[in-house]
């Protein structure tokens, strides 16, 4: 595996691959890699000739500077994991490399990017679109892989790809969970052991709510999940929304959409650590 930090070197490597008609898969990450990322990398390796994994903590998507400063950075360990997994290239540029000038582009895909995370983290999805579009332009992948834990992010990226008519297939990959049910996240490393035990309640409550939803309305289910988690000392629900999984618009009746997903954000512990998760209540096909 090659670790590349400059655009010129990346370009040289990928131009050679493209000249040989080798397909390129991209897994964009912010590092602190875990088994969830590795599941994306494994799928990319299985489906493409060349797998590029970008490792870049993108400052423009953080609306909270403390969050950016605290974000875990573990480049050496990440590269060791990627080497073992069989990735072709780890692309780990500096902030100056990706943003030699401030990025003034503005991306707006309402309603996908205005609800849930969009309304709580102003500028977040604009920053995500800035970096992901740059990566797409540099790598020119045939396919790009994203985890469904960031459910809304996938919808926003799909909207951007459609808007810019980019020739890349967006591959959504299932959430990977610990045996406890906790969704894998780079932010989990910020949790103490006690907080980790608290956090397990998030996935447990979401899972239980699928049974509850069989005999209760959307608003009752929403309240049930929110109240159950808020009743636990150390957890605070920021939002729990039950939405049409295609449009991300809140639904009021289970029959409002063929694909229904519950999306949650919970503050965990004293610092606190902001955790997100989601559950599918109804799935098409
Ligand atoms: O999901 C993430 O880790 C980031 O939002 C992404 C897609 C790598 C862009 O920085």
Short mmCIF file of C-alpha atoms and ligand atoms in Angstrom, two decimals:
data_model
loop_
_atom_site.label_atom_id
_atom_site.label_comp_id
_atom_site.label_asym_id
_atom_site.label_seq_id
_atom_site.Cartn_x
_atom_site.Cartn_y
_atom_site.Cartn_z
CA UNK A 1 0.00 0.00 0.00
CA UNK A 2 1.22 3.50 -0.83
CA UNK A 3 0.74 6.33 1.62
CA UNK A 4 0.36 9.50 -0.43
CA UNK A 5 0.13 13.03 0.90
CA UNK A 6 0.34 15.17 -2.24
CA UNK A 7 -2.09 15.69 -5.10
CA UNK A 8 0.64 15.33 -7.73
CA UNK A 9 1.64 11.89 -6.46
CA UNK A 10 -2.00 10.81 -6.19
CA UNK A 11 -2.61 12.00 -9.72
CA UNK A 12 0.42 10.14 -11.07
CA UNK A 13 -0.66 6.87 -9.42
CA UNK A 14 -4.29 7.12 -10.50
CA UNK A 15 -3.57 8.31 -14.05
CA UNK A 16 -1.53 5.13 -14.54
CA UNK A 17 -4.40 3.02 -13.16
CA UNK A 18 -6.94 4.78 -15.39
CA UNK A 19 -4.69 4.34 -18.46
CA UNK A 20 -4.85 0.60 -17.79
CA UNK A 21 -8.66 0.78 -17.44
CA UNK A 22 -8.46 -0.25 -13.80
CA UNK A 23 -11.57 0.68 -11.82
CA UNK A 24 -11.07 2.95 -8.82
CA UNK A 25 -13.06 2.73 -5.59
CA UNK A 26 -12.89 5.48 -2.96
CA UNK A 27 -13.55 5.23 0.76
CA UNK A 28 -13.53 8.77 2.22
CA UNK A 29 -12.75 8.78 5.96
CA UNK A 30 -11.59 11.11 8.70
CA UNK A 31 -9.32 8.38 10.12
CA UNK A 32 -9.47 6.79 13.58
CA UNK A 33 -10.44 3.73 11.60
CA UNK A 34 -12.51 0.92 13.08
CA UNK A 35 -14.23 -2.22 11.83
CA UNK A 36 -17.03 -0.10 10.32
CA UNK A 37 -14.54 1.65 8.02
CA UNK A 38 -12.83 -1.64 7.27
CA UNK A 39 -16.13 -3.12 6.10
CA UNK A 40 -16.30 -0.30 3.52
CA UNK A 41 -12.69 -0.91 2.53
CA UNK A 42 -13.30 -4.66 2.13
CA UNK A 43 -16.29 -4.00 -0.09
CA UNK A 44 -14.33 -1.48 -2.16
CA UNK A 45 -11.50 -3.98 -2.61
CA UNK A 46 -13.96 -6.67 -3.69
CA UNK A 47 -15.63 -4.40 -6.26
CA UNK A 48 -12.73 -2.39 -7.72
CA UNK A 49 -9.20 -2.89 -9.06
CA UNK A 50 -7.78 0.01 -7.04
CA UNK A 51 -8.99 1.08 -3.59
CA UNK A 52 -8.14 4.56 -2.36
CA UNK A 53 -8.88 5.39 1.28
CA UNK A 54 -8.68 9.07 2.13
CA UNK A 55 -7.81 10.04 5.68
CA UNK A 56 -8.52 13.70 6.31
CA UNK A 57 -10.12 15.42 9.27
CA UNK A 58 -11.98 18.02 7.28
CA UNK A 59 -12.09 21.34 9.17
CA UNK A 60 -14.84 22.88 7.05
CA UNK A 61 -17.47 20.38 8.24
CA UNK A 62 -16.94 21.11 11.95
CA UNK A 63 -19.15 23.88 13.22
CA UNK A 64 -17.67 23.37 16.70
CA UNK A 65 -13.94 24.10 16.96
CA UNK A 66 -13.56 22.07 20.19
CA UNK A 67 -15.05 19.08 18.41
CA UNK A 68 -12.47 19.53 15.64
CA UNK A 69 -9.62 19.83 18.13
CA UNK A 70 -10.77 16.73 20.05
CA UNK A 71 -11.37 14.59 16.98
CA UNK A 72 -9.13 11.49 17.28
CA UNK A 73 -6.12 11.39 14.94
CA UNK A 74 -4.34 8.03 14.61
CA UNK A 75 -2.66 8.08 11.19
CA UNK A 76 0.01 5.45 11.87
CA UNK A 77 -2.45 2.90 13.26
CA UNK A 78 -4.89 3.70 10.41
CA UNK A 79 -2.25 2.99 7.77
CA UNK A 80 -1.31 -0.29 9.45
CA UNK A 81 -4.98 -1.38 9.36
CA UNK A 82 -5.36 -0.37 5.71
CA UNK A 83 -2.16 -2.14 4.70
CA UNK A 84 -3.42 -5.32 6.37
CA UNK A 85 -6.86 -4.96 4.73
CA UNK A 86 -5.23 -4.71 1.29
CA UNK A 87 -6.05 -1.12 0.30
CA UNK A 88 -4.01 0.18 -2.65
CA UNK A 89 -3.53 3.81 -1.57
CA UNK A 90 -3.99 5.72 1.68
CA UNK A 91 -4.36 9.38 0.77
CA UNK A 92 -3.59 11.51 3.82
CA UNK A 93 -3.21 15.15 2.72
CA UNK A 94 -2.63 18.18 4.94
CA UNK A 95 -5.24 20.92 5.36
CA UNK A 96 -3.10 23.22 3.17
CA UNK A 97 -3.03 20.60 0.44
CA UNK A 98 -6.81 20.25 0.36
CA UNK A 99 -7.52 23.93 0.99
CA UNK A 100 -4.67 26.05 -0.45
CA UNK A 101 -7.28 28.81 -0.53
CA UNK A 102 -10.47 29.03 1.54
CA UNK A 103 -13.24 27.03 -0.15
CA UNK A 104 -15.98 29.53 -0.93
CA UNK A 105 -18.24 27.10 -2.79
CA UNK A 106 -21.72 26.80 -1.39
CA UNK A 107 -23.77 23.62 -1.63
CA UNK A 108 -27.43 23.58 -0.76
CA UNK A 109 -29.77 20.61 -1.20
CA UNK A 110 -32.95 21.34 0.70
CA UNK A 111 -34.79 19.64 2.22
CA UNK A 112 -32.17 16.87 2.53
CA UNK A 113 -29.54 19.06 4.16
CA UNK A 114 -31.79 21.36 6.20
CA UNK A 115 -33.44 18.82 8.54
CA UNK A 116 -31.96 16.95 11.52
CA UNK A 117 -28.13 17.35 11.44
CA UNK A 118 -28.52 20.16 8.94
CA UNK A 119 -30.51 22.35 11.30
CA UNK A 120 -28.36 21.52 14.37
CA UNK A 121 -24.94 21.82 12.74
CA UNK A 122 -24.99 24.89 10.47
CA UNK A 123 -22.50 24.55 7.62
CA UNK A 124 -21.78 20.89 8.35
CA UNK A 125 -23.14 19.45 5.11
CA UNK A 126 -21.70 22.31 3.11
CA UNK A 127 -18.28 21.29 4.46
CA UNK A 128 -18.97 17.61 3.72
CA UNK A 129 -19.91 18.48 0.12
CA UNK A 130 -16.81 20.67 -0.23
CA UNK A 131 -14.43 17.90 0.74
CA UNK A 132 -16.27 14.99 -0.88
CA UNK A 133 -16.59 16.87 -4.19
CA UNK A 134 -12.86 17.70 -4.08
CA UNK A 135 -12.04 14.04 -3.40
CA UNK A 136 -14.31 12.94 -6.24
CA UNK A 137 -12.60 15.38 -8.62
CA UNK A 138 -9.10 14.25 -7.57
CA UNK A 139 -9.70 10.49 -7.40
CA UNK A 140 -12.44 10.19 -10.06
CA UNK A 141 -13.74 6.96 -8.53
CA UNK A 142 -16.22 4.69 -10.26
CA UNK A 143 -17.70 3.92 -6.84
CA UNK A 144 -17.54 5.59 -3.43
CA UNK A 145 -18.46 3.92 -0.15
CA UNK A 146 -20.20 5.47 2.86
CA UNK A 147 -21.55 3.97 6.08
CA UNK A 148 -25.25 4.15 6.86
CA UNK A 149 -24.55 5.32 10.40
CA UNK A 150 -24.37 8.77 8.81
CA UNK A 151 -27.69 8.15 7.11
CA UNK A 152 -28.40 11.76 6.25
CA UNK A 153 -24.89 12.32 4.90
CA UNK A 154 -25.49 9.66 2.23
CA UNK A 155 -28.71 11.38 1.12
CA UNK A 156 -26.92 14.75 0.88
CA UNK A 157 -24.00 13.26 -1.07
CA UNK A 158 -26.42 11.54 -3.46
CA UNK A 159 -28.15 14.89 -4.01
CA UNK A 160 -24.78 16.54 -4.72
CA UNK A 161 -23.76 13.79 -7.15
CA UNK A 162 -27.06 14.16 -9.01
CA UNK A 163 -26.74 17.97 -9.05
CA UNK A 164 -23.15 17.98 -10.35
CA UNK A 165 -23.83 14.98 -12.61
CA UNK A 166 -20.77 13.20 -11.27
CA UNK A 167 -20.13 9.76 -12.78
CA UNK A 168 -19.76 7.97 -9.44
CA UNK A 169 -21.95 5.32 -7.85
CA UNK A 170 -22.65 5.98 -4.18
CA UNK A 171 -22.57 2.68 -2.29
CA UNK A 172 -24.34 2.75 1.08
CA UNK A 173 -23.02 0.12 3.49
CA UNK A 174 -24.77 -1.20 6.62
CA UNK A 175 -23.88 0.01 10.12
CA UNK A 176 -21.33 -2.20 11.88
CA UNK A 177 -22.07 -2.70 15.58
CA UNK A 178 -20.21 -4.00 18.61
CA UNK A 179 -21.61 -7.21 20.12
CA UNK A 180 -23.37 -4.88 22.61
CA UNK A 181 -25.20 -3.20 19.71
CA UNK A 182 -23.30 0.08 19.98
CA UNK A 183 -22.78 1.49 16.47
CA UNK A 184 -19.06 1.72 15.71
CA UNK A 185 -17.88 5.31 15.54
CA UNK A 186 -14.52 7.06 15.76
CA UNK A 187 -16.11 9.13 18.53
CA UNK A 188 -16.53 6.01 20.69
CA UNK A 189 -12.84 6.33 21.57
CA UNK A 190 -13.77 9.52 23.45
CA UNK A 191 -16.12 7.57 25.77
CA UNK A 192 -15.07 6.32 29.19
CA UNK A 193 -15.97 2.70 30.03
CA UNK A 194 -18.96 3.93 32.06
CA UNK A 195 -20.14 6.17 29.20
CA UNK A 196 -19.77 3.31 26.75
CA UNK A 197 -22.15 1.26 28.90
CA UNK A 198 -24.61 4.14 28.89
CA UNK A 199 -24.28 4.51 25.12
CA UNK A 200 -25.31 0.88 24.57
CA UNK A 201 -28.83 1.96 25.58
CA UNK A 202 -29.16 3.93 22.35
CA UNK A 203 -29.11 0.95 19.98
CA UNK A 204 -30.95 -1.22 22.52
CA UNK A 205 -33.81 1.26 22.77
CA UNK A 206 -33.99 1.75 19.00
CA UNK A 207 -34.10 -2.01 18.46
CA UNK A 208 -36.82 -2.48 21.07
CA UNK A 209 -38.82 0.31 19.49
CA UNK A 210 -39.32 -1.73 16.31
CA UNK A 211 -41.63 -4.07 18.26
CA UNK A 212 -43.29 -1.12 20.00
CA UNK A 213 -43.96 0.52 16.63
CA UNK A 214 -46.07 -2.46 15.53
CA UNK A 215 -48.86 -1.35 17.86
CA UNK A 216 -48.19 2.37 18.31
CA UNK A 217 -48.27 5.50 16.19
CA UNK A 218 -45.25 7.35 14.85
CA UNK A 219 -45.50 10.09 17.47
CA UNK A 220 -45.95 7.55 20.30
CA UNK A 221 -42.89 5.64 19.11
CA UNK A 222 -40.90 8.85 18.85
CA UNK A 223 -41.87 9.81 22.40
CA UNK A 224 -41.25 6.29 23.71
CA UNK A 225 -37.64 6.27 22.45
CA UNK A 226 -36.92 9.84 23.55
CA UNK A 227 -38.39 9.39 27.04
CA UNK A 228 -36.68 6.03 27.60
CA UNK A 229 -33.25 7.47 26.78
CA UNK A 230 -33.75 10.78 28.59
CA UNK A 231 -34.69 8.81 31.71
CA UNK A 232 -31.14 7.44 31.85
CA UNK A 233 -28.78 9.63 33.81
CA UNK A 234 -25.93 10.71 31.51
CA UNK A 235 -27.89 10.53 28.24
CA UNK A 236 -29.70 13.43 26.59
CA UNK A 237 -31.53 13.08 23.30
CA UNK A 238 -30.90 16.01 20.97
CA UNK A 239 -33.46 14.77 18.45
CA UNK A 240 -35.23 11.62 17.44
CA UNK A 241 -36.97 11.89 14.10
CA UNK A 242 -38.87 9.24 12.20
CA UNK A 243 -38.53 10.06 8.54
CA UNK A 244 -39.15 8.95 4.99
CA UNK A 245 -35.84 7.21 4.26
CA UNK A 246 -35.73 8.61 0.72
CA UNK A 247 -36.63 12.26 1.33
CA UNK A 248 -35.68 12.57 5.04
CA UNK A 249 -38.96 14.37 5.68
CA UNK A 250 -40.64 13.59 9.00
CA UNK A 251 -43.66 11.33 8.65
CA UNK A 252 -46.75 11.33 10.86
CA UNK A 253 -48.22 7.97 9.83
CA UNK A 254 -46.45 4.68 9.19
CA UNK A 255 -48.18 4.54 5.79
CA UNK A 256 -46.73 7.90 4.73
CA UNK A 257 -43.67 6.26 3.15
CA UNK A 258 -42.53 2.86 1.92
CA UNK A 259 -39.10 3.31 3.52
CA UNK A 260 -39.08 4.56 7.12
CA UNK A 261 -36.02 5.27 9.25
CA UNK A 262 -35.63 6.62 12.78
CA UNK A 263 -32.60 8.91 13.16
CA UNK A 264 -31.25 9.83 16.58
CA UNK A 265 -28.58 12.00 18.12
CA UNK A 266 -27.76 11.63 21.80
CA UNK A 267 -25.32 13.47 24.05
CA UNK A 268 -23.53 10.96 26.24
CA UNK A 269 -21.61 11.61 29.45
CA UNK A 270 -20.17 14.72 31.04
CA UNK A 271 -18.11 16.25 28.21
CA UNK A 272 -20.48 15.24 26.42
CA UNK A 273 -19.83 13.03 23.36
CA UNK A 274 -22.38 13.43 20.57
CA UNK A 275 -23.42 10.02 19.19
CA UNK A 276 -25.66 9.26 16.25
CA UNK A 277 -27.48 6.10 15.24
CA UNK A 278 -30.51 5.02 13.23
CA UNK A 279 -32.94 2.17 12.77
CA UNK A 280 -35.06 1.00 9.85
CA UNK A 281 -38.76 0.53 10.62
CA UNK A 282 -39.82 -0.20 7.04
CA UNK A 283 -37.59 -1.16 4.15
CA UNK A 284 -38.52 -1.32 0.46
CA UNK A 285 -37.32 -4.19 -1.77
O1 LIG B 1 -18.24 10.45 7.25
C1 LIG B 1 -17.12 11.00 7.37
O2 LIG B 1 -16.18 10.47 7.99
C2 LIG B 1 -16.90 12.36 6.73
O3 LIG B 1 -18.03 13.15 6.82
C3 LIG B 1 -16.39 12.26 5.29
C4 LIG B 1 -17.42 11.64 4.37
C5 LIG B 1 -15.10 11.46 5.24
C6 LIG B 1 -16.09 13.68 4.75
O4 LIG B 1 -15.12 14.31 5.53
#
